Short mmCIF file of N, CA and C and ligand atoms in Angstrom, two decimals:
data_model
loop_
_atom_site.label_atom_id
_atom_site.label_comp_id
_atom_site.label_asym_id
_atom_site.label_seq_id
_atom_site.Cartn_x
_atom_site.Cartn_y
_atom_site.Cartn_z
N MET A 1500 122.39 78.06 122.77
CA MET A 1500 123.09 78.26 121.50
C MET A 1500 122.10 78.66 120.41
N LYS A 1501 122.38 79.80 119.75
CA LYS A 1501 121.50 80.27 118.67
C LYS A 1501 122.01 79.75 117.32
N ASN A 1502 121.07 79.47 116.45
CA ASN A 1502 121.42 78.94 115.13
C ASN A 1502 121.23 80.01 114.06
N ILE A 1503 122.28 80.20 113.26
CA ILE A 1503 122.26 81.21 112.20
C ILE A 1503 122.18 80.50 110.85
N ALA A 1504 121.29 81.02 109.98
CA ALA A 1504 121.30 80.59 108.57
C ALA A 1504 121.82 81.75 107.74
N ILE A 1505 122.80 81.49 106.91
CA ILE A 1505 123.32 82.51 106.00
C ILE A 1505 122.75 82.27 104.61
N PHE A 1506 122.16 83.31 104.02
CA PHE A 1506 121.68 83.26 102.64
C PHE A 1506 122.69 84.00 101.78
N ALA A 1507 123.21 83.36 100.75
CA ALA A 1507 124.20 84.01 99.90
C ALA A 1507 124.06 83.51 98.46
N SER A 1508 124.47 84.36 97.52
CA SER A 1508 124.37 84.00 96.10
C SER A 1508 125.73 83.91 95.42
N GLY A 1509 126.79 84.35 96.09
CA GLY A 1509 128.06 84.52 95.37
C GLY A 1509 129.25 83.87 96.05
N THR A 1510 130.32 84.64 96.10
CA THR A 1510 131.61 84.15 96.60
C THR A 1510 131.53 83.68 98.04
N GLY A 1511 130.85 84.45 98.86
CA GLY A 1511 130.67 84.04 100.24
C GLY A 1511 131.75 84.51 101.19
N SER A 1512 132.45 85.59 100.86
CA SER A 1512 133.51 86.02 101.78
C SER A 1512 132.92 86.51 103.11
N ASN A 1513 131.77 87.15 103.08
CA ASN A 1513 131.12 87.54 104.34
C ASN A 1513 130.64 86.31 105.11
N ALA A 1514 130.11 85.35 104.38
CA ALA A 1514 129.69 84.10 105.03
C ALA A 1514 130.87 83.47 105.76
N GLN A 1515 132.03 83.44 105.08
CA GLN A 1515 133.22 82.86 105.69
C GLN A 1515 133.61 83.59 106.98
N LYS A 1516 133.56 84.92 106.95
CA LYS A 1516 133.92 85.71 108.13
C LYS A 1516 132.97 85.42 109.29
N ILE A 1517 131.70 85.25 108.98
CA ILE A 1517 130.72 85.00 110.04
C ILE A 1517 130.92 83.58 110.60
N ILE A 1518 131.16 82.63 109.71
CA ILE A 1518 131.46 81.26 110.17
C ILE A 1518 132.67 81.27 111.09
N ASP A 1519 133.73 81.97 110.67
CA ASP A 1519 134.97 82.03 111.47
C ASP A 1519 134.70 82.67 112.83
N HIS A 1520 133.93 83.75 112.81
CA HIS A 1520 133.66 84.49 114.04
C HIS A 1520 132.99 83.61 115.09
N PHE A 1521 132.07 82.75 114.65
CA PHE A 1521 131.30 81.96 115.61
C PHE A 1521 131.86 80.54 115.80
N ARG A 1522 133.00 80.26 115.16
CA ARG A 1522 133.53 78.89 115.18
C ARG A 1522 133.66 78.33 116.60
N ASN A 1523 134.19 79.15 117.50
CA ASN A 1523 134.40 78.66 118.86
C ASN A 1523 133.48 79.35 119.87
N SER A 1524 132.40 79.90 119.37
CA SER A 1524 131.49 80.66 120.24
C SER A 1524 130.58 79.71 121.02
N ASP A 1525 130.22 80.13 122.23
CA ASP A 1525 129.21 79.36 122.95
C ASP A 1525 127.84 80.05 122.87
N LYS A 1526 127.76 81.10 122.02
CA LYS A 1526 126.50 81.84 121.89
C LYS A 1526 125.74 81.46 120.63
N ALA A 1527 126.46 81.26 119.54
CA ALA A 1527 125.78 81.00 118.27
C ALA A 1527 126.73 80.30 117.32
N ARG A 1528 126.13 79.72 116.29
CA ARG A 1528 126.95 79.11 115.23
C ARG A 1528 126.16 79.13 113.93
N VAL A 1529 126.89 79.03 112.84
CA VAL A 1529 126.24 78.98 111.53
C VAL A 1529 125.90 77.51 111.26
N THR A 1530 124.61 77.23 111.12
CA THR A 1530 124.20 75.83 110.98
C THR A 1530 123.59 75.53 109.61
N LEU A 1531 123.40 76.57 108.80
CA LEU A 1531 122.80 76.33 107.49
C LEU A 1531 123.23 77.41 106.50
N ILE A 1532 123.56 76.98 105.29
CA ILE A 1532 123.84 77.91 104.19
C ILE A 1532 122.74 77.72 103.15
N VAL A 1533 122.14 78.83 102.78
CA VAL A 1533 121.05 78.80 101.79
C VAL A 1533 121.53 79.58 100.56
N CYS A 1534 121.44 78.96 99.39
CA CYS A 1534 121.99 79.57 98.19
C CYS A 1534 121.00 79.40 97.04
N ASN A 1535 120.96 80.37 96.14
CA ASN A 1535 120.05 80.29 95.00
C ASN A 1535 120.80 80.08 93.69
N LYS A 1536 122.12 79.94 93.77
CA LYS A 1536 122.90 79.91 92.53
C LYS A 1536 123.80 78.68 92.47
N PRO A 1537 123.48 77.73 91.58
CA PRO A 1537 124.33 76.55 91.46
C PRO A 1537 125.77 76.98 91.15
N GLY A 1538 126.73 76.36 91.81
CA GLY A 1538 128.13 76.65 91.53
C GLY A 1538 128.68 77.85 92.28
N ALA A 1539 127.86 78.53 93.08
CA ALA A 1539 128.35 79.69 93.82
C ALA A 1539 129.44 79.29 94.81
N GLY A 1540 130.41 80.18 94.98
CA GLY A 1540 131.54 79.91 95.88
C GLY A 1540 131.10 79.56 97.29
N VAL A 1541 130.02 80.16 97.73
CA VAL A 1541 129.57 79.92 99.10
C VAL A 1541 129.22 78.44 99.34
N LEU A 1542 128.87 77.73 98.27
CA LEU A 1542 128.55 76.31 98.43
C LEU A 1542 129.80 75.49 98.72
N GLN A 1543 130.91 75.93 98.12
CA GLN A 1543 132.19 75.26 98.42
C GLN A 1543 132.61 75.53 99.87
N ILE A 1544 132.35 76.75 100.32
CA ILE A 1544 132.67 77.08 101.72
C ILE A 1544 131.87 76.17 102.64
N ALA A 1545 130.58 76.02 102.35
CA ALA A 1545 129.73 75.17 103.18
C ALA A 1545 130.28 73.74 103.23
N GLU A 1546 130.69 73.26 102.06
CA GLU A 1546 131.20 71.89 102.00
C GLU A 1546 132.48 71.75 102.84
N ARG A 1547 133.38 72.72 102.63
CA ARG A 1547 134.66 72.68 103.36
C ARG A 1547 134.45 72.77 104.86
N GLU A 1548 133.46 73.56 105.26
CA GLU A 1548 133.20 73.79 106.68
C GLU A 1548 132.26 72.74 107.28
N ALA A 1549 131.81 71.81 106.42
CA ALA A 1549 130.86 70.77 106.84
C ALA A 1549 129.59 71.38 107.45
N ILE A 1550 129.11 72.43 106.79
CA ILE A 1550 127.85 73.05 107.19
C ILE A 1550 126.81 72.66 106.14
N PRO A 1551 125.65 72.17 106.57
CA PRO A 1551 124.63 71.78 105.59
C PRO A 1551 124.25 72.97 104.71
N SER A 1552 124.02 72.69 103.43
CA SER A 1552 123.61 73.77 102.53
C SER A 1552 122.43 73.31 101.70
N ILE A 1553 121.62 74.27 101.29
CA ILE A 1553 120.53 73.94 100.37
C ILE A 1553 120.53 74.92 99.21
N LEU A 1554 120.21 74.38 98.05
CA LEU A 1554 120.07 75.18 96.84
C LEU A 1554 118.56 75.37 96.65
N ILE A 1555 118.12 76.60 96.72
CA ILE A 1555 116.67 76.81 96.74
C ILE A 1555 116.11 76.99 95.33
N GLU A 1556 114.83 76.66 95.19
CA GLU A 1556 114.14 76.78 93.89
C GLU A 1556 113.21 77.99 93.93
N LYS A 1557 113.23 78.73 92.82
CA LYS A 1557 112.50 80.00 92.74
C LYS A 1557 111.00 79.84 93.07
N GLU A 1558 110.37 78.89 92.42
CA GLU A 1558 108.92 78.73 92.58
C GLU A 1558 108.56 78.45 94.04
N LEU A 1559 109.29 77.54 94.65
CA LEU A 1559 109.02 77.18 96.05
C LEU A 1559 109.34 78.35 96.98
N PHE A 1560 110.38 79.11 96.65
CA PHE A 1560 110.81 80.22 97.51
C PHE A 1560 109.77 81.34 97.49
N PHE A 1561 109.28 81.67 96.31
CA PHE A 1561 108.39 82.83 96.20
C PHE A 1561 106.92 82.49 96.35
N HIS A 1562 106.56 81.21 96.19
CA HIS A 1562 105.13 80.89 96.17
C HIS A 1562 104.74 79.76 97.11
N SER A 1563 105.50 79.56 98.18
CA SER A 1563 105.08 78.54 99.16
C SER A 1563 105.77 78.83 100.50
N ASP A 1564 105.38 78.03 101.49
CA ASP A 1564 106.02 78.14 102.81
C ASP A 1564 107.10 77.07 103.00
N HIS A 1565 107.46 76.43 101.90
CA HIS A 1565 108.38 75.29 101.99
C HIS A 1565 109.64 75.60 102.80
N TYR A 1566 110.31 76.72 102.44
CA TYR A 1566 111.60 77.00 103.10
C TYR A 1566 111.41 77.59 104.50
N ILE A 1567 110.25 78.19 104.74
CA ILE A 1567 109.97 78.65 106.11
C ILE A 1567 109.91 77.44 107.04
N LYS A 1568 109.20 76.42 106.59
CA LYS A 1568 109.10 75.19 107.41
C LYS A 1568 110.48 74.60 107.62
N LEU A 1569 111.27 74.59 106.55
CA LEU A 1569 112.60 74.01 106.65
C LEU A 1569 113.47 74.79 107.66
N LEU A 1570 113.38 76.11 107.63
CA LEU A 1570 114.16 76.93 108.57
C LEU A 1570 113.66 76.69 109.99
N GLN A 1571 112.35 76.56 110.14
CA GLN A 1571 111.81 76.31 111.48
C GLN A 1571 112.21 74.94 111.99
N GLU A 1572 112.18 73.95 111.12
CA GLU A 1572 112.58 72.59 111.52
C GLU A 1572 114.06 72.56 111.91
N ALA A 1573 114.84 73.42 111.26
CA ALA A 1573 116.27 73.49 111.58
C ALA A 1573 116.53 74.39 112.80
N ALA A 1574 115.46 74.87 113.42
CA ALA A 1574 115.55 75.72 114.62
C ALA A 1574 116.43 76.95 114.39
N ILE A 1575 116.26 77.57 113.24
CA ILE A 1575 117.04 78.77 112.91
C ILE A 1575 116.49 79.97 113.70
N ASP A 1576 117.40 80.69 114.34
CA ASP A 1576 117.01 81.88 115.12
C ASP A 1576 117.17 83.16 114.31
N MET A 1577 118.17 83.20 113.46
CA MET A 1577 118.42 84.42 112.70
C MET A 1577 118.84 84.10 111.28
N VAL A 1578 118.29 84.88 110.34
CA VAL A 1578 118.67 84.75 108.93
C VAL A 1578 119.56 85.93 108.58
N VAL A 1579 120.75 85.63 108.08
CA VAL A 1579 121.73 86.66 107.74
C VAL A 1579 121.95 86.63 106.23
N LEU A 1580 121.57 87.72 105.57
CA LEU A 1580 121.79 87.81 104.12
C LEU A 1580 123.18 88.36 103.86
N ALA A 1581 123.96 87.63 103.08
CA ALA A 1581 125.33 88.05 102.81
C ALA A 1581 125.56 87.93 101.31
N GLY A 1582 125.14 88.97 100.58
CA GLY A 1582 125.24 88.92 99.13
C GLY A 1582 124.20 87.99 98.53
N PHE A 1583 122.99 88.04 99.10
CA PHE A 1583 121.88 87.23 98.57
C PHE A 1583 121.04 88.13 97.68
N LEU A 1584 120.86 87.71 96.42
CA LEU A 1584 120.35 88.65 95.42
C LEU A 1584 118.86 88.52 95.10
N TRP A 1585 118.15 87.62 95.74
CA TRP A 1585 116.70 87.58 95.56
C TRP A 1585 116.04 88.39 96.68
N LYS A 1586 114.90 88.98 96.32
CA LYS A 1586 114.11 89.68 97.34
C LYS A 1586 113.54 88.66 98.32
N ILE A 1587 113.41 89.05 99.59
CA ILE A 1587 112.86 88.12 100.57
C ILE A 1587 111.33 88.27 100.56
N PRO A 1588 110.61 87.16 100.28
CA PRO A 1588 109.15 87.27 100.19
C PRO A 1588 108.52 87.60 101.55
N ALA A 1589 107.32 88.22 101.48
CA ALA A 1589 106.65 88.70 102.70
C ALA A 1589 106.43 87.58 103.72
N ASN A 1590 106.07 86.40 103.26
CA ASN A 1590 105.80 85.32 104.24
C ASN A 1590 107.05 84.97 105.05
N LEU A 1591 108.21 85.05 104.41
CA LEU A 1591 109.46 84.76 105.14
C LEU A 1591 109.81 85.92 106.09
N VAL A 1592 109.61 87.16 105.63
CA VAL A 1592 109.86 88.32 106.51
C VAL A 1592 109.01 88.19 107.77
N HIS A 1593 107.73 87.82 107.59
CA HIS A 1593 106.82 87.76 108.74
C HIS A 1593 107.07 86.55 109.64
N ALA A 1594 107.69 85.51 109.09
CA ALA A 1594 107.99 84.33 109.90
C ALA A 1594 109.17 84.57 110.85
N PHE A 1595 110.01 85.57 110.52
CA PHE A 1595 111.18 85.88 111.36
C PHE A 1595 111.23 87.38 111.66
N PRO A 1596 110.23 87.90 112.38
CA PRO A 1596 110.17 89.36 112.56
C PRO A 1596 111.42 89.89 113.25
N ASP A 1597 112.04 90.89 112.64
CA ASP A 1597 113.26 91.52 113.17
C ASP A 1597 114.40 90.52 113.33
N HIS A 1598 114.33 89.40 112.68
CA HIS A 1598 115.41 88.41 112.77
C HIS A 1598 115.97 88.05 111.39
N ILE A 1599 115.79 88.97 110.43
CA ILE A 1599 116.47 88.84 109.14
C ILE A 1599 117.23 90.13 108.91
N VAL A 1600 118.54 90.01 108.68
CA VAL A 1600 119.36 91.20 108.46
C VAL A 1600 120.11 91.09 107.14
N ASN A 1601 120.45 92.27 106.61
CA ASN A 1601 121.16 92.31 105.33
C ASN A 1601 122.34 93.28 105.45
N ILE A 1602 123.32 93.08 104.58
CA ILE A 1602 124.39 94.07 104.46
C ILE A 1602 124.38 94.59 103.04
N HIS A 1603 124.52 95.91 102.93
CA HIS A 1603 124.52 96.54 101.61
C HIS A 1603 125.81 97.34 101.46
N PRO A 1604 126.46 97.27 100.28
CA PRO A 1604 127.79 97.89 100.14
C PRO A 1604 127.73 99.38 99.77
N ALA A 1605 126.86 100.13 100.44
CA ALA A 1605 126.77 101.59 100.22
C ALA A 1605 126.01 102.19 101.39
N LEU A 1606 125.96 103.51 101.40
CA LEU A 1606 125.28 104.20 102.49
C LEU A 1606 123.82 104.41 102.10
N LEU A 1607 122.98 103.42 102.42
CA LEU A 1607 121.55 103.54 102.11
C LEU A 1607 120.98 104.78 102.82
N PRO A 1608 119.97 105.46 102.27
CA PRO A 1608 119.14 105.02 101.15
C PRO A 1608 119.74 105.28 99.77
N LYS A 1609 120.96 105.84 99.71
CA LYS A 1609 121.57 106.02 98.39
C LYS A 1609 122.03 104.67 97.84
N TYR A 1610 121.92 104.52 96.54
CA TYR A 1610 122.44 103.37 95.82
C TYR A 1610 121.87 102.03 96.29
N GLY A 1611 120.57 102.04 96.62
CA GLY A 1611 119.90 100.78 96.96
C GLY A 1611 118.84 100.45 95.92
N GLY A 1612 118.15 99.36 96.14
CA GLY A 1612 117.04 98.97 95.28
C GLY A 1612 117.41 97.87 94.30
N LYS A 1613 116.41 97.49 93.50
CA LYS A 1613 116.59 96.37 92.57
C LYS A 1613 117.75 96.63 91.61
N GLY A 1614 118.57 95.65 91.39
CA GLY A 1614 119.69 95.77 90.46
C GLY A 1614 120.91 96.44 91.07
N MET A 1615 120.77 96.98 92.27
CA MET A 1615 121.91 97.65 92.91
C MET A 1615 122.62 96.65 93.82
N TYR A 1616 123.57 95.96 93.24
CA TYR A 1616 124.36 95.04 94.03
C TYR A 1616 125.78 94.99 93.46
N GLY A 1617 126.68 94.53 94.31
CA GLY A 1617 128.06 94.33 93.89
C GLY A 1617 128.64 95.51 93.14
N HIS A 1618 129.26 95.21 92.00
CA HIS A 1618 130.01 96.26 91.29
C HIS A 1618 129.12 97.37 90.74
N PHE A 1619 127.81 97.06 90.51
CA PHE A 1619 126.90 98.11 90.02
C PHE A 1619 126.83 99.27 91.02
N VAL A 1620 126.85 98.91 92.29
CA VAL A 1620 126.79 99.93 93.35
C VAL A 1620 128.05 100.80 93.28
N HIS A 1621 129.21 100.17 93.26
CA HIS A 1621 130.46 100.93 93.30
C HIS A 1621 130.66 101.77 92.04
N GLU A 1622 130.22 101.24 90.90
CA GLU A 1622 130.30 102.02 89.65
C GLU A 1622 129.43 103.27 89.76
N ALA A 1623 128.24 103.13 90.32
CA ALA A 1623 127.34 104.29 90.46
C ALA A 1623 127.91 105.32 91.42
N VAL A 1624 128.51 104.86 92.50
CA VAL A 1624 129.07 105.78 93.50
C VAL A 1624 130.24 106.56 92.89
N ILE A 1625 131.12 105.87 92.19
CA ILE A 1625 132.27 106.54 91.57
C ILE A 1625 131.80 107.50 90.46
N SER A 1626 130.84 107.07 89.65
CA SER A 1626 130.34 107.96 88.58
C SER A 1626 129.72 109.22 89.14
N ALA A 1627 129.08 109.11 90.30
CA ALA A 1627 128.42 110.28 90.89
C ALA A 1627 129.43 111.24 91.51
N GLY A 1628 130.69 110.81 91.65
CA GLY A 1628 131.71 111.68 92.22
C GLY A 1628 131.59 111.85 93.72
N ASP A 1629 130.97 110.89 94.40
CA ASP A 1629 130.83 110.98 95.86
C ASP A 1629 132.20 110.97 96.54
N LYS A 1630 132.24 111.61 97.69
CA LYS A 1630 133.51 111.69 98.43
C LYS A 1630 133.62 110.60 99.50
N GLU A 1631 132.50 109.91 99.74
CA GLU A 1631 132.54 108.81 100.71
C GLU A 1631 131.53 107.74 100.32
N SER A 1632 131.81 106.52 100.81
CA SER A 1632 130.84 105.43 100.68
C SER A 1632 130.92 104.63 101.97
N GLY A 1633 130.47 103.39 101.94
CA GLY A 1633 130.53 102.61 103.17
C GLY A 1633 129.57 101.44 103.13
N ILE A 1634 129.15 101.05 104.31
CA ILE A 1634 128.26 99.87 104.41
C ILE A 1634 127.02 100.24 105.23
N THR A 1635 125.95 99.54 104.93
CA THR A 1635 124.74 99.64 105.75
C THR A 1635 124.31 98.24 106.14
N ILE A 1636 124.18 98.01 107.44
CA ILE A 1636 123.57 96.77 107.93
C ILE A 1636 122.17 97.15 108.38
N HIS A 1637 121.18 96.40 107.90
CA HIS A 1637 119.80 96.81 108.19
C HIS A 1637 118.88 95.59 108.31
N TYR A 1638 117.76 95.82 109.00
CA TYR A 1638 116.72 94.79 109.04
C TYR A 1638 116.09 94.66 107.65
N VAL A 1639 115.55 93.49 107.39
CA VAL A 1639 114.98 93.23 106.07
C VAL A 1639 113.45 93.30 106.15
N ASN A 1640 112.88 94.04 105.20
CA ASN A 1640 111.43 94.00 105.03
C ASN A 1640 111.12 93.53 103.60
N GLU A 1641 109.89 93.74 103.16
CA GLU A 1641 109.49 93.18 101.86
C GLU A 1641 110.09 93.91 100.68
N LYS A 1642 110.69 95.08 100.91
CA LYS A 1642 111.27 95.83 99.77
C LYS A 1642 112.79 95.69 99.77
N TYR A 1643 113.38 95.87 98.61
CA TYR A 1643 114.85 95.80 98.50
C TYR A 1643 115.49 96.92 99.32
N ASP A 1644 116.43 96.57 100.17
CA ASP A 1644 117.31 97.55 100.83
C ASP A 1644 116.55 98.65 101.56
N ASP A 1645 115.45 98.30 102.20
CA ASP A 1645 114.54 99.32 102.71
C ASP A 1645 114.32 99.27 104.23
N GLY A 1646 114.66 98.17 104.89
CA GLY A 1646 114.35 98.02 106.32
C GLY A 1646 115.16 98.97 107.19
N ALA A 1647 114.77 99.05 108.46
CA ALA A 1647 115.41 99.98 109.40
C ALA A 1647 116.91 99.75 109.50
N PRO A 1648 117.70 100.83 109.43
CA PRO A 1648 119.15 100.67 109.53
C PRO A 1648 119.58 100.27 110.95
N ILE A 1649 120.64 99.47 111.01
CA ILE A 1649 121.22 99.05 112.29
C ILE A 1649 122.58 99.73 112.48
N LEU A 1650 123.36 99.76 111.42
CA LEU A 1650 124.70 100.35 111.50
C LEU A 1650 125.13 100.85 110.13
N GLN A 1651 125.78 102.00 110.12
CA GLN A 1651 126.48 102.45 108.91
C GLN A 1651 127.92 102.75 109.28
N GLU A 1652 128.84 102.34 108.43
CA GLU A 1652 130.26 102.69 108.60
C GLU A 1652 130.74 103.26 107.28
N ARG A 1653 131.61 104.24 107.37
CA ARG A 1653 132.00 105.00 106.17
C ARG A 1653 133.45 104.79 105.78
N CYS A 1654 133.75 105.00 104.49
CA CYS A 1654 135.14 105.08 104.04
C CYS A 1654 135.25 106.27 103.09
N ILE A 1655 136.46 106.81 103.04
CA ILE A 1655 136.73 107.96 102.17
C ILE A 1655 136.97 107.48 100.74
N ILE A 1656 136.48 108.24 99.78
CA ILE A 1656 136.80 107.96 98.37
C ILE A 1656 137.81 109.02 97.91
N THR A 1657 138.94 108.56 97.40
CA THR A 1657 139.94 109.51 96.89
C THR A 1657 139.77 109.65 95.38
N PRO A 1658 140.36 110.69 94.78
CA PRO A 1658 140.22 110.86 93.33
C PRO A 1658 140.79 109.68 92.54
N GLU A 1659 141.73 108.95 93.17
CA GLU A 1659 142.34 107.80 92.47
C GLU A 1659 141.45 106.56 92.51
N ASP A 1660 140.45 106.55 93.35
CA ASP A 1660 139.67 105.32 93.52
C ASP A 1660 138.92 104.94 92.25
N THR A 1661 138.86 103.63 92.03
CA THR A 1661 138.08 103.04 90.92
C THR A 1661 136.98 102.20 91.58
N PRO A 1662 136.00 101.75 90.79
CA PRO A 1662 134.99 100.86 91.39
C PRO A 1662 135.64 99.66 92.10
N GLU A 1663 136.74 99.17 91.53
CA GLU A 1663 137.39 97.99 92.12
C GLU A 1663 138.06 98.33 93.45
N SER A 1664 138.77 99.46 93.50
CA SER A 1664 139.45 99.80 94.76
C SER A 1664 138.43 100.19 95.82
N LEU A 1665 137.34 100.83 95.41
CA LEU A 1665 136.28 101.15 96.37
C LEU A 1665 135.64 99.86 96.90
N ALA A 1666 135.41 98.90 95.99
CA ALA A 1666 134.82 97.62 96.41
C ALA A 1666 135.68 96.97 97.50
N ALA A 1667 137.00 97.05 97.33
CA ALA A 1667 137.91 96.43 98.30
C ALA A 1667 137.81 97.13 99.66
N LYS A 1668 137.74 98.47 99.64
CA LYS A 1668 137.60 99.22 100.91
C LYS A 1668 136.30 98.85 101.62
N VAL A 1669 135.24 98.78 100.82
CA VAL A 1669 133.91 98.51 101.41
C VAL A 1669 133.87 97.08 101.95
N LEU A 1670 134.45 96.15 101.21
CA LEU A 1670 134.44 94.75 101.66
C LEU A 1670 135.19 94.61 102.99
N MET A 1671 136.28 95.38 103.14
CA MET A 1671 137.00 95.33 104.42
C MET A 1671 136.09 95.75 105.58
N LEU A 1672 135.32 96.80 105.35
CA LEU A 1672 134.38 97.25 106.39
C LEU A 1672 133.34 96.17 106.68
N GLU A 1673 132.86 95.54 105.61
CA GLU A 1673 131.86 94.48 105.80
C GLU A 1673 132.43 93.37 106.69
N HIS A 1674 133.63 92.92 106.37
CA HIS A 1674 134.23 91.82 107.12
C HIS A 1674 134.48 92.20 108.57
N GLN A 1675 134.83 93.46 108.76
CA GLN A 1675 135.12 93.95 110.12
C GLN A 1675 133.84 94.01 110.97
N TRP A 1676 132.74 94.45 110.35
CA TRP A 1676 131.56 94.79 111.15
C TRP A 1676 130.44 93.77 111.15
N TYR A 1677 130.27 93.02 110.06
CA TYR A 1677 129.06 92.18 109.98
C TYR A 1677 129.02 91.11 111.09
N PRO A 1678 130.13 90.35 111.28
CA PRO A 1678 130.06 89.33 112.33
C PRO A 1678 129.79 89.91 113.72
N VAL A 1679 130.40 91.05 114.00
CA VAL A 1679 130.24 91.69 115.32
C VAL A 1679 128.79 92.12 115.54
N ILE A 1680 128.18 92.68 114.50
CA ILE A 1680 126.80 93.16 114.62
C ILE A 1680 125.84 91.98 114.73
N VAL A 1681 126.08 90.93 113.98
CA VAL A 1681 125.22 89.74 114.09
C VAL A 1681 125.28 89.22 115.53
N GLU A 1682 126.47 89.16 116.09
CA GLU A 1682 126.59 88.69 117.48
C GLU A 1682 125.83 89.62 118.43
N ARG A 1683 125.98 90.93 118.22
CA ARG A 1683 125.31 91.89 119.09
C ARG A 1683 123.78 91.71 119.02
N LEU A 1684 123.28 91.46 117.85
CA LEU A 1684 121.84 91.31 117.68
C LEU A 1684 121.31 90.02 118.30
N LEU A 1685 122.17 89.02 118.36
CA LEU A 1685 121.74 87.72 118.86
C LEU A 1685 121.78 87.62 120.38
N THR A 1686 122.52 88.53 121.00
CA THR A 1686 122.78 88.31 122.43
C THR A 1686 122.33 89.48 123.27
C1 GAR B 2066 128.90 92.13 99.49
O1 GAR B 2066 129.67 93.24 99.15
C2 GAR B 2066 127.49 92.55 99.86
O2 GAR B 2066 127.44 93.80 100.50
C3 GAR B 2066 126.85 92.63 98.52
O3 GAR B 2066 127.32 91.50 97.84
C4 GAR B 2066 128.66 91.24 98.26
C5 GAR B 2066 128.81 89.78 98.56
O4 GAR B 2066 130.15 89.46 98.74
N1 GAR B 2066 125.42 92.63 98.64
C6 GAR B 2066 124.65 93.40 97.87
O5 GAR B 2066 125.07 94.10 96.97
C7 GAR B 2066 123.16 93.31 98.20
N2 GAR B 2066 122.43 94.35 97.57
P1 GAR B 2066 130.58 88.06 99.35
O6 GAR B 2066 129.85 86.97 98.57
O7 GAR B 2066 132.05 87.99 99.13
O8 GAR B 2066 130.20 88.06 100.80
#
């Protein structure tokens, strides 16, 4: 049985989908939720699902091995970023080589990088007049949204689309694909 840690900063709808996907699995399960934002929805999900959660501190996260040790003690095999808004420090990337993945709500390398998250991404895509958007699941390295791509899935943008309607289309793709890809990578 493989142990998954989900890192999230917000609502946690992707976290919920991944928890649901592995609920009855004999291959893997979500055993830890890591969050950097007090009051984030994902912490309520962890509580409801009886999954241990930790609220991380900036100084310890960026300037020590504290959380690496904690993840190792918890026997975590894979770190899944699901709307986690801090950059992953180099020591953590190197502690889990090719075992940290992220999902981004656009077709990288377009619309990635610092500050490009959530609605900012969809607003930029709509303003640019793009005809399509989608999701990118990729390995994580020391830079924002920069690691090797694993999967991209696309959706059409119609002239009627707004950042909100595009966000809904993209989120559907995320929910459909992220749990499946995490399972594929683990097995
Ligand atoms: C998701 O759309 C994810 O792609 C995005 O945050 C949202 C989290 O939603 N991540 C980024 O923008 C990272 N750059 P959720 O909390 O409902 O899963």
